CSV table of C-alpha atoms and ligand atoms in Angstrom, one decimal:
chain,number,residue,atom,x,y,z
R,11,MET,CA,-66.4,8.7,131.6
R,12,MET,CA,-62.3,8.2,130.9
R,13,LYS,CA,-63.1,4.5,130.0
R,14,SER,CA,-65.7,4.8,127.2
R,15,MET,CA,-63.5,7.9,125.7
R,16,ALA,CA,-60.2,5.3,126.1
R,17,ARG,CA,-62.3,2.7,124.4
R,18,ARG,CA,-63.4,5.1,121.7
R,19,ALA,CA,-59.7,6.4,120.8
R,20,PHE,CA,-58.5,2.7,120.5
R,21,LEU,CA,-61.5,1.3,117.9
R,22,THR,CA,-61.2,2.7,114.7
R,23,GLY,CA,-64.4,2.1,112.3
R,24,ILE,CA,-63.1,-0.1,109.6
R,25,GLY,CA,-64.8,-2.9,107.6
R,26,ALA,CA,-63.6,-6.4,109.5
R,27,THR,CA,-64.3,-9.6,107.8
R,28,ILE,CA,-64.9,-12.7,109.4
R,29,GLY,CA,-63.9,-15.8,107.2
R,30,GLY,CA,-63.6,-19.3,107.7
R,31,LEU,CA,-65.6,-19.7,110.8
R,32,ALA,CA,-65.1,-23.1,112.7
R,33,LEU,CA,-68.7,-22.1,113.6
R,34,SER,CA,-71.3,-21.9,111.3
R,35,ARG,CA,-71.8,-18.4,109.8
R,36,ALA,CA,-75.2,-18.3,110.8
R,37,ASP,CA,-74.8,-18.8,114.4
R,38,VAL,CA,-73.2,-15.7,114.5
R,39,ALA,CA,-74.3,-13.2,116.4
R,40,SER,CA,-75.2,-10.0,114.9
R,41,GLY,CA,-72.7,-8.0,116.5
R,42,ASP,CA,-70.7,-5.0,115.9
R,43,ALA,CA,-68.1,-7.0,113.7
R,44,SER,CA,-67.3,-3.7,111.9
R,45,GLN,CA,-64.6,-2.8,114.3
R,46,THR,CA,-60.9,-2.9,114.3
R,47,VAL,CA,-58.1,-2.2,116.8
R,48,GLU,CA,-54.3,-1.6,116.9
R,49,LEU,CA,-52.7,-3.8,119.7
R,50,PRO,CA,-49.7,-2.1,120.6
R,51,PHE,CA,-46.9,-4.1,118.8
R,52,ALA,CA,-46.0,-4.4,114.8
R,53,ASN,CA,-48.4,-6.2,112.9
R,54,GLY,CA,-51.0,-5.3,115.8
R,55,GLY,CA,-54.1,-4.7,113.7
R,56,ARG,CA,-56.8,-6.9,114.5
R,57,SER,CA,-60.7,-7.4,113.6
R,58,LEU,CA,-63.6,-7.7,116.4
R,59,ALA,CA,-66.2,-10.2,115.8
R,60,ALA,CA,-68.9,-11.4,117.6
R,61,TYR,CA,-69.3,-15.0,118.1
R,62,PRO,CA,-72.0,-17.4,119.4
R,63,GLN,CA,-72.7,-16.2,123.0
R,64,LYS,CA,-69.7,-13.3,122.7
R,65,ARG,CA,-69.5,-9.8,122.6
R,66,PRO,CA,-67.4,-8.3,119.8
R,67,LEU,CA,-64.1,-9.7,121.0
R,68,ILE,CA,-60.6,-9.3,119.2
R,69,VAL,CA,-59.9,-12.3,116.7
R,70,LEU,CA,-56.3,-13.6,116.6
R,71,THR,CA,-57.5,-16.3,114.5
R,72,SER,CA,-60.8,-18.0,113.2
R,73,ARG,CA,-60.0,-21.2,112.6
R,74,PRO,CA,-60.0,-22.6,115.3
R,75,VAL,CA,-61.6,-19.7,117.1
R,76,GLN,CA,-59.2,-17.7,119.4
R,77,LEU,CA,-60.2,-14.2,120.5
R,78,GLU,CA,-58.6,-11.7,123.0
R,79,THR,CA,-60.5,-9.7,125.5
R,80,PRO,CA,-60.4,-5.8,125.0
R,81,PHE,CA,-58.2,-4.8,127.9
R,82,GLU,CA,-60.5,-1.8,129.3
R,83,ILE,CA,-63.0,-4.9,130.4
R,84,PHE,CA,-61.5,-5.5,133.0
R,85,ASN,CA,-61.9,-2.4,134.1
R,86,ASP,CA,-65.9,-3.1,134.2
R,87,GLY,CA,-65.3,-5.3,137.8
R,88,LEU,CA,-63.1,-8.1,139.4
R,89,LEU,CA,-65.3,-11.2,137.2
R,90,THR,CA,-64.6,-11.0,133.6
R,91,PRO,CA,-67.9,-11.6,131.8
R,92,ASN,CA,-68.5,-14.6,130.1
R,93,ASP,CA,-69.4,-13.2,126.8
R,94,ALA,CA,-66.2,-11.2,127.0
R,95,PHE,CA,-64.0,-14.1,128.5
R,96,PHE,CA,-61.1,-14.6,125.6
R,97,VAL,CA,-61.2,-17.9,123.7
R,98,ARG,CA,-58.4,-20.2,122.7
R,99,TRP,CA,-58.8,-23.4,120.6
R,100,HIS,CA,-55.3,-25.8,119.1
R,101,LEU,CA,-57.5,-27.5,116.9
R,102,ALA,CA,-60.1,-27.0,114.5
R,103,GLY,CA,-62.6,-29.4,115.3
R,104,VAL,CA,-64.2,-28.2,117.9
R,105,PRO,CA,-67.8,-29.4,118.3
R,106,THR,CA,-70.5,-26.7,117.4
R,107,SER,CA,-72.9,-27.9,119.6
R,108,VAL,CA,-73.1,-30.1,122.7
R,109,ASP,CA,-76.2,-32.1,123.9
R,110,PRO,CA,-76.3,-31.9,127.8
R,111,THR,CA,-78.2,-34.9,127.4
R,112,LYS,CA,-75.9,-37.0,125.6
R,113,TYR,CA,-72.5,-35.4,127.8
R,114,ALA,CA,-70.8,-38.6,129.2
R,115,LEU,CA,-67.2,-38.3,131.1
R,116,THR,CA,-65.1,-41.3,131.5
R,117,VAL,CA,-62.7,-42.1,134.2
R,118,ARG,CA,-60.4,-45.2,133.7
R,119,GLY,CA,-57.2,-46.1,133.7
R,120,LEU,CA,-55.7,-46.9,137.1
R,121,VAL,CA,-58.8,-47.1,139.1
R,122,ASP,CA,-61.0,-49.6,140.8
R,123,LYS,CA,-64.0,-48.8,139.5
R,124,PRO,CA,-64.2,-47.0,136.1
R,125,ALA,CA,-67.0,-44.8,135.3
R,126,THR,CA,-69.0,-42.7,133.1
R,127,ILE,CA,-70.3,-39.9,134.3
R,128,SER,CA,-73.3,-37.7,133.1
R,129,LEU,CA,-73.8,-34.4,133.4
R,130,ALA,CA,-77.1,-34.7,135.6
R,131,ASP,CA,-75.0,-37.4,138.0
R,132,LEU,CA,-71.4,-35.3,138.0
R,133,LYS,CA,-74.4,-32.6,139.4
R,134,ALA,CA,-76.6,-34.6,141.7
R,135,ASP,CA,-74.4,-36.9,143.3
R,136,PHE,CA,-71.2,-34.9,144.2
R,137,GLU,CA,-71.0,-31.9,146.7
R,138,PRO,CA,-70.8,-28.3,144.3
R,139,SER,CA,-67.9,-26.5,144.7
R,140,GLU,CA,-67.2,-22.7,143.9
R,141,ILE,CA,-64.2,-20.7,143.3
R,142,THR,CA,-63.0,-17.8,141.9
R,143,ALA,CA,-59.7,-17.8,139.9
R,144,VAL,CA,-57.6,-16.6,136.9
R,145,CYS,CA,-57.4,-18.3,133.9
R,146,GLU,CA,-54.5,-17.4,132.2
R,147,CYS,CA,-53.1,-18.9,128.7
R,148,ALA,CA,-49.2,-18.9,128.9
R,149,GLY,CA,-49.0,-17.0,125.7
R,150,ASN,CA,-50.6,-13.9,126.8
R,151,SER,CA,-48.8,-10.6,126.1
R,152,ARG,CA,-46.7,-13.0,123.9
R,153,GLY,CA,-47.1,-10.0,121.2
R,154,PHE,CA,-44.6,-8.0,123.4
R,155,PHE,CA,-41.7,-10.5,123.0
R,156,GLN,CA,-38.4,-8.6,122.1
R,157,PRO,CA,-37.3,-10.3,119.7
R,158,ARG,CA,-40.5,-11.5,118.7
R,159,VAL,CA,-41.2,-15.2,118.8
R,160,ALA,CA,-43.6,-17.5,116.9
R,161,GLY,CA,-46.8,-18.4,118.0
R,162,GLY,CA,-50.6,-16.2,119.1
R,163,GLN,CA,-49.8,-12.6,119.1
R,164,TRP,CA,-51.4,-12.0,122.0
R,165,ALA,CA,-51.6,-8.4,123.6
R,166,ASN,CA,-52.7,-8.7,127.7
R,167,GLY,CA,-56.1,-10.1,127.2
R,168,ALA,CA,-55.5,-13.8,126.8
R,169,MET,CA,-56.7,-14.1,130.7
R,170,GLY,CA,-59.8,-13.7,132.9
R,171,ASN,CA,-61.1,-14.0,136.0
R,172,ALA,CA,-64.5,-16.2,136.8
R,173,ARG,CA,-66.4,-17.3,139.8
R,174,TRP,CA,-66.5,-21.3,138.9
R,175,ARG,CA,-68.8,-24.0,140.0
R,176,GLY,CA,-68.3,-27.3,139.7
R,177,VAL,CA,-67.4,-30.8,141.7
R,178,ARG,CA,-64.2,-31.6,142.7
R,179,LEU,CA,-61.6,-33.6,141.0
R,180,ASN,CA,-60.6,-35.2,144.1
R,181,ASP,CA,-64.3,-36.5,144.8
R,182,VAL,CA,-64.3,-37.5,141.8
R,183,LEU,CA,-61.2,-39.7,142.1
R,184,ALA,CA,-62.3,-41.2,145.5
R,185,ARG,CA,-65.1,-42.1,144.0
R,186,VAL,CA,-63.6,-44.5,141.3
R,187,GLY,CA,-60.7,-45.4,143.6
R,188,VAL,CA,-57.2,-44.6,142.1
R,189,ALA,CA,-55.2,-47.3,142.4
R,190,ALA,CA,-51.7,-47.2,144.9
R,191,THR,CA,-49.2,-47.3,141.7
R,192,ALA,CA,-51.2,-44.3,139.8
R,193,LYS,CA,-48.9,-41.5,139.6
R,194,THR,CA,-50.6,-38.9,136.7
R,195,VAL,CA,-54.0,-37.8,135.5
R,196,ARG,CA,-54.3,-37.1,131.7
R,197,PHE,CA,-57.3,-34.9,130.3
R,198,SER,CA,-58.7,-34.8,127.2
R,199,GLY,CA,-62.1,-32.8,125.6
R,200,MET,CA,-64.3,-33.7,122.5
R,201,ASP,CA,-62.3,-31.2,120.6
R,202,GLY,CA,-60.0,-33.2,117.7
R,203,PRO,CA,-57.5,-32.5,115.2
R,204,VAL,CA,-59.1,-31.6,111.4
R,205,LEU,CA,-56.1,-34.1,110.1
R,206,PRO,CA,-55.2,-37.2,112.0
R,207,ALA,CA,-51.6,-37.1,111.9
R,208,THR,CA,-52.2,-33.7,114.1
R,209,PRO,CA,-52.0,-34.9,117.9
R,210,LYS,CA,-55.3,-34.4,119.8
R,211,PHE,CA,-55.0,-32.1,122.5
R,212,ARG,CA,-54.6,-34.2,126.0
R,213,LYS,CA,-53.0,-32.5,129.4
R,214,SER,CA,-51.6,-34.6,132.6
R,215,LEU,CA,-51.3,-33.2,136.2
R,216,ASP,CA,-49.2,-34.8,138.7
R,217,LEU,CA,-51.7,-36.8,141.0
R,218,ASP,CA,-50.8,-34.9,144.0
R,219,VAL,CA,-51.7,-31.7,142.0
R,220,ALA,CA,-55.0,-33.6,139.9
R,221,ASP,CA,-56.0,-34.8,143.7
R,222,GLY,CA,-55.4,-31.3,145.5
R,223,GLN,CA,-58.5,-29.5,146.8
R,224,ASP,CA,-59.2,-26.9,144.6
R,225,VAL,CA,-59.4,-28.7,141.3
R,226,LEU,CA,-62.6,-28.5,139.7
R,227,LEU,CA,-64.8,-29.9,137.0
R,228,ALA,CA,-66.6,-26.7,136.6
R,229,TYR,CA,-70.2,-26.8,134.5
R,230,GLU,CA,-70.6,-23.2,135.5
R,231,MET,CA,-68.3,-19.7,135.1
R,232,ASN,CA,-69.7,-16.5,136.8
R,233,GLY,CA,-73.4,-18.2,137.5
R,234,GLU,CA,-74.3,-19.8,134.1
R,235,PRO,CA,-73.1,-22.8,132.1
R,236,LEU,CA,-69.9,-22.3,130.3
R,237,PRO,CA,-70.1,-20.7,126.8
R,238,LEU,CA,-69.7,-23.4,124.4
R,239,LEU,CA,-66.3,-21.3,123.1
R,240,ASN,CA,-64.8,-22.0,126.9
R,241,GLY,CA,-65.8,-25.7,127.3
R,242,TYR,CA,-69.3,-26.4,127.3
R,243,PRO,CA,-70.7,-28.5,129.6
R,244,VAL,CA,-67.5,-28.9,131.7
R,245,ARG,CA,-64.0,-28.0,131.6
R,246,LEU,CA,-61.3,-28.5,134.2
R,247,VAL,CA,-60.1,-25.7,136.4
R,248,VAL,CA,-56.5,-25.9,138.0
R,249,PRO,CA,-56.4,-22.9,139.9
R,250,GLY,CA,-53.4,-21.0,140.2
R,251,TRP,CA,-52.1,-23.1,136.9
R,252,PHE,CA,-51.8,-21.4,133.6
R,253,ALA,CA,-54.7,-22.6,131.1
R,254,THR,CA,-53.3,-25.1,129.0
R,255,TYR,CA,-54.3,-27.3,132.2
R,256,TRP,CA,-58.0,-26.3,132.2
R,257,VAL,CA,-59.2,-28.9,129.2
R,258,LYS,CA,-62.4,-27.5,128.3
R,259,MET,CA,-65.0,-29.8,126.6
R,260,LEU,CA,-63.6,-32.4,129.2
R,261,ASN,CA,-64.9,-35.8,128.4
R,262,ASP,CA,-62.0,-38.2,129.2
R,263,ILE,CA,-59.9,-38.6,132.3
R,264,GLU,CA,-57.5,-41.3,132.6
R,265,VAL,CA,-55.2,-41.9,135.9
R,266,ARG,CA,-52.0,-43.6,134.8
R,267,ASP,CA,-48.2,-44.7,135.9
R,268,THR,CA,-46.4,-43.3,133.1
R,269,PRO,CA,-45.5,-39.8,132.0
R,270,ASP,CA,-47.3,-38.2,129.4
R,271,ASP,CA,-45.2,-38.6,125.9
R,272,ASN,CA,-47.9,-36.6,124.4
R,273,PHE,CA,-47.0,-33.6,122.0
R,274,TRP,CA,-49.0,-31.5,124.1
R,275,MET,CA,-46.6,-32.1,127.7
R,276,THR,CA,-43.4,-33.3,125.7
R,277,THR,CA,-42.9,-30.4,123.1
R,278,ALA,CA,-45.5,-27.4,123.6
R,279,TYR,CA,-46.1,-25.9,126.6
R,280,ARG,CA,-42.4,-26.1,127.8
R,281,VAL,CA,-40.3,-23.5,129.8
R,282,PRO,CA,-36.7,-23.3,130.5
R,283,ALA,CA,-36.1,-25.3,133.6
R,284,ALA,CA,-33.7,-22.5,135.2
R,285,PRO,CA,-36.2,-21.0,137.8
R,286,CYS,CA,-36.1,-17.8,136.1
R,287,GLY,CA,-38.2,-20.3,133.0
R,288,CYS,CA,-35.7,-18.0,130.7
R,289,GLN,CA,-33.0,-18.3,128.5
R,290,ASP,CA,-31.1,-16.0,126.2
R,291,PRO,CA,-32.4,-15.8,122.5
R,292,GLY,CA,-30.5,-18.1,120.2
R,293,THR,CA,-30.0,-20.8,122.7
R,294,LYS,CA,-31.5,-24.3,123.3
R,295,VAL,CA,-31.7,-24.9,127.3
R,296,PRO,CA,-33.5,-28.1,128.8
R,297,THR,CA,-37.3,-27.6,129.6
R,298,VAL,CA,-39.8,-28.3,132.0
R,299,PRO,CA,-43.9,-28.3,131.4
R,300,ILE,CA,-45.1,-25.2,132.6
R,301,SER,CA,-46.9,-25.0,135.6
R,302,ARG,CA,-48.3,-22.3,138.0
R,303,LEU,CA,-48.9,-18.4,137.2
R,304,ALA,CA,-46.5,-15.9,137.7
R,305,VAL,CA,-47.4,-12.8,139.9
R,306,ARG,CA,-48.2,-9.7,137.7
R,307,SER,CA,-50.5,-6.5,137.5
R,308,PHE,CA,-51.8,-4.2,135.2
R,309,ILE,CA,-53.4,-0.6,135.0
R,310,THR,CA,-57.1,-1.0,133.6
R,311,ASN,CA,-58.5,2.3,133.7
R,312,LEU,CA,-55.7,4.2,131.3
R,313,ALA,CA,-54.8,3.1,128.1
R,314,PRO,CA,-51.2,3.9,127.0
R,315,GLY,CA,-51.4,7.1,125.1
R,316,SER,CA,-54.3,8.8,127.2
R,317,SER,CA,-54.2,12.0,128.0
R,318,VAL,CA,-55.2,12.8,131.9
R,319,ASP,CA,-56.4,16.0,133.7
R,320,ARG,CA,-54.1,18.8,132.9
R,321,GLN,CA,-53.2,19.8,136.7
R,322,GLY,CA,-54.9,17.6,139.4
R,323,LYS,CA,-54.8,14.4,141.5
R,324,VAL,CA,-55.6,11.6,138.4
R,325,ALA,CA,-57.0,8.3,140.0
R,326,VAL,CA,-55.5,5.4,138.8
R,327,GLN,CA,-57.0,1.6,139.1
R,328,GLY,CA,-55.9,-1.7,138.6
R,329,ILE,CA,-55.8,-5.3,139.1
R,330,ALA,CA,-53.2,-8.0,140.6
R,331,PHE,CA,-52.8,-11.9,140.8
R,332,ASP,CA,-50.5,-14.5,141.7
R,333,SER,CA,-50.8,-18.3,141.4
R,334,GLY,CA,-52.5,-18.6,144.5
R,335,SER,CA,-50.8,-17.1,147.4
R,336,GLY,CA,-52.5,-13.9,147.3
R,337,ILE,CA,-51.5,-10.5,146.1
R,338,ALA,CA,-49.1,-9.0,149.5
R,339,LYS,CA,-49.1,-5.2,147.9
R,340,VAL,CA,-49.1,-3.2,144.9
R,341,MET,CA,-46.6,-0.6,144.2
R,342,PHE,CA,-47.3,2.5,142.2
R,343,SER,CA,-45.0,4.7,140.4
R,344,SER,CA,-45.6,7.5,137.9
R,345,ASP,CA,-42.0,8.5,136.8
R,346,ARG,CA,-41.4,5.1,135.4
R,347,GLY,CA,-40.0,3.4,138.6
R,348,ALA,CA,-37.9,6.3,139.8
R,349,SER,CA,-40.2,6.5,142.7
R,350,TRP,CA,-42.5,4.0,144.4
R,351,SER,CA,-45.7,4.7,146.7
R,352,PRO,CA,-47.9,1.9,148.0
R,353,ALA,CA,-51.4,1.4,146.0
R,354,THR,CA,-54.6,0.7,148.0
R,355,LEU,CA,-55.9,-3.2,147.7
R,356,GLY,CA,-58.9,-3.9,147.3
R,357,ALA,CA,-61.2,-6.1,148.9
R,358,ASP,CA,-59.6,-9.6,149.0
R,359,GLU,CA,-62.1,-12.0,147.0
R,360,GLY,CA,-60.3,-15.1,146.8
R,361,ARG,CA,-56.2,-15.7,146.6
R,362,TYR,CA,-56.7,-17.2,143.1
R,363,GLY,CA,-58.6,-14.2,141.4
R,364,PHE,CA,-57.8,-11.0,140.6
R,365,ARG,CA,-57.4,-7.9,143.3
R,366,GLN,CA,-58.1,-4.6,142.6
R,367,TRP,CA,-55.8,-1.7,143.9
R,368,SER,CA,-56.1,1.7,143.6
R,369,ALA,CA,-53.8,4.9,143.3
R,370,SER,CA,-53.6,8.7,142.1
R,371,PHE,CA,-51.0,10.6,141.1
R,372,ALA,CA,-50.6,14.7,140.6
R,373,THR,CA,-50.5,16.2,137.0
R,374,GLU,CA,-49.0,19.6,135.8
R,375,PRO,CA,-50.1,20.6,132.3
R,376,GLY,CA,-48.0,19.1,129.4
R,377,LYS,CA,-46.2,16.7,131.3
R,378,GLN,CA,-45.7,13.1,130.8
R,379,TYR,CA,-46.5,10.3,133.0
R,380,GLY,CA,-45.0,6.5,133.0
R,381,LEU,CA,-47.2,4.8,134.8
R,382,GLN,CA,-46.0,1.8,136.4
R,383,CYS,CA,-47.7,-0.9,138.9
R,384,ALA,CA,-45.5,-4.2,140.8
R,385,ALA,CA,-47.1,-6.4,142.7
R,386,THR,CA,-45.8,-8.9,145.6
R,387,SER,CA,-47.5,-11.7,146.3
R,388,VAL,CA,-47.9,-13.4,149.7
R,389,ASP,CA,-45.2,-15.7,148.9
R,390,GLY,CA,-42.8,-12.9,148.2
R,391,SER,CA,-42.4,-13.6,144.5
R,392,THR,CA,-42.1,-10.1,142.5
R,393,GLN,CA,-42.6,-8.5,139.0
R,394,LEU,CA,-39.5,-8.2,136.7
R,395,ALA,CA,-37.9,-4.7,136.4
R,396,ALA,CA,-36.7,-5.9,132.8
R,397,PRO,CA,-38.2,-8.5,130.4
R,398,THR,CA,-37.0,-11.9,130.4
R,399,TRP,CA,-37.3,-14.0,127.1
R,400,ASN,CA,-38.0,-17.6,126.2
R,401,ALA,CA,-38.5,-19.4,122.9
R,402,SER,CA,-42.4,-19.7,123.4
R,403,GLY,CA,-43.3,-16.3,124.7
R,404,TYR,CA,-44.6,-17.7,128.1
R,405,MET,CA,-45.4,-16.3,131.4
R,406,ARG,CA,-44.5,-12.7,130.9
R,407,ASN,CA,-44.2,-10.8,134.0
R,408,VAL,CA,-42.4,-7.3,133.5
R,409,ILE,CA,-43.8,-4.7,135.0
R,410,GLU,CA,-45.8,-2.8,132.2
R,411,THR,CA,-45.8,0.8,131.5
R,412,VAL,CA,-48.4,3.0,130.6
R,413,ASP,CA,-47.3,6.4,129.1
R,414,VAL,CA,-49.8,9.1,129.7
R,415,GLU,CA,-49.6,12.9,128.9
R,416,ALA,CA,-51.4,15.5,131.1
R,417,ALA,CA,-52.8,18.3,128.5
R,418,SER,CA,-51.2,21.4,128.3
W,522,MTE,N1,-60.3,-29.4,125.0
W,522,MTE,C1,-59.0,-28.0,125.3
W,522,MTE,N2,-59.5,-27.3,126.1
W,522,MTE,C2,-58.3,-26.3,126.3
W,522,MTE,C3,-57.7,-25.9,125.2
W,522,MTE,C4,-57.7,-26.7,123.5
W,522,MTE,O1,-57.3,-26.7,122.9
W,522,MTE,N3,-58.8,-27.6,123.9
W,522,MTE,N4,-56.8,-25.2,125.1
W,522,MTE,C5,-56.2,-24.9,126.5
W,522,MTE,C6,-55.3,-23.3,126.3
W,522,MTE,S1,-53.9,-23.6,126.3
W,522,MTE,C7,-55.8,-22.6,127.1
W,522,MTE,S2,-55.1,-20.9,127.3
W,522,MTE,C8,-57.6,-22.2,127.5
W,522,MTE,C9,-58.1,-21.1,127.2
W,522,MTE,O2,-59.3,-21.2,128.0
W,522,MTE,P1,-60.5,-20.2,127.3
W,522,MTE,O3,-60.9,-20.8,125.7
W,522,MTE,O4,-61.8,-20.6,127.9
W,522,MTE,O5,-60.3,-18.6,127.4
W,522,MTE,O6,-58.4,-23.5,127.2
W,522,MTE,C10,-57.2,-24.6,127.6
W,522,MTE,N5,-58.1,-26.1,127.3
W,523,MO,MO1,-52.9,-21.2,126.1
């Protein structure tokens, strides 16, 4: 009830245009493309559009396609539906279709037996493995950074939680035989730049990370093949690590012994080396490649600005996640953090996934409430009371506030 009302209040019926689609216009589903949303920061006006295999999502850019999940969807269930899962591509040369019978994954470099593996062989020759994990863009929530920073101005919907099924990368690496001198593994996909001067999107992981139990070459998401825009037919899944490493339409794995000197490792996706990952605005600081997710939590059933029961007990529900140690506790406050009480945690559905929590607070007519939640992970990391800053707008994990008002 609350949810659909909040959603309606959130969407306004103004015409939206879909220009410059990377996918052909004929492919665009006939979803409701006549809606807009106002994200809660300056220049937050966005259109919604339905791309192939997607319900109407918030359009950040259309070439390349970047789509944000409307936040209320996170209240519908712990797994983010495939058709609502956010989309982020860096380069506009994304294949508009992939023939699964022609797909081939090359595994090469410092290996004993380089291999080219078809989709059918990947499924037939290796034991399947499943994991539920949050895929979060490093720049999720960038639009809230103060001072503002350049880059995609996402609200909180550049993340999603899915059940990923595929094969373990370490099984594939064992099959090809990694050389003793190997140090890193580099991944790239079928997308490419429109202009040859733009560097192709490639990401590298240290061998000890790539060879871990949980890293998957996933061909299914929530029991279905991956949507094209989420990396069909195969993507890398690196549970606990930011989504930049989750290379989509993966078709090349190269085992190497030298640090990766490509743009996407040496220039992009870096954070201040200090443990906080933060810096003062206007300063230049040493940086390291971004790696693991920061602990975060959100209220999902009440949108900012909602009005709640004038007198009574209002139920609050939300999600929390971290980089995979698991959620130890979530605290809830209805008075902007002046006082806190423990929220009730939902079932543990996997340490890399969203964990549900619930709480309630009492209302009085006409009063305003600053709702906050703060998660602590099993490894002891916490959310920040005040936001920190970095030049790329990455890794936000401040305690968020949802302001609501009881009717008078
Ligand atoms: N091949 C390829 N994989 C990629 C990217 C890309 O541009 N190309 N972007 C990465 C980034 S930064 C993010 S946030 C995630 C987004 O995954 P999604 O579109 O499935 O939500 O894909 C990652 N994998
Ligand atoms: Mo990202």
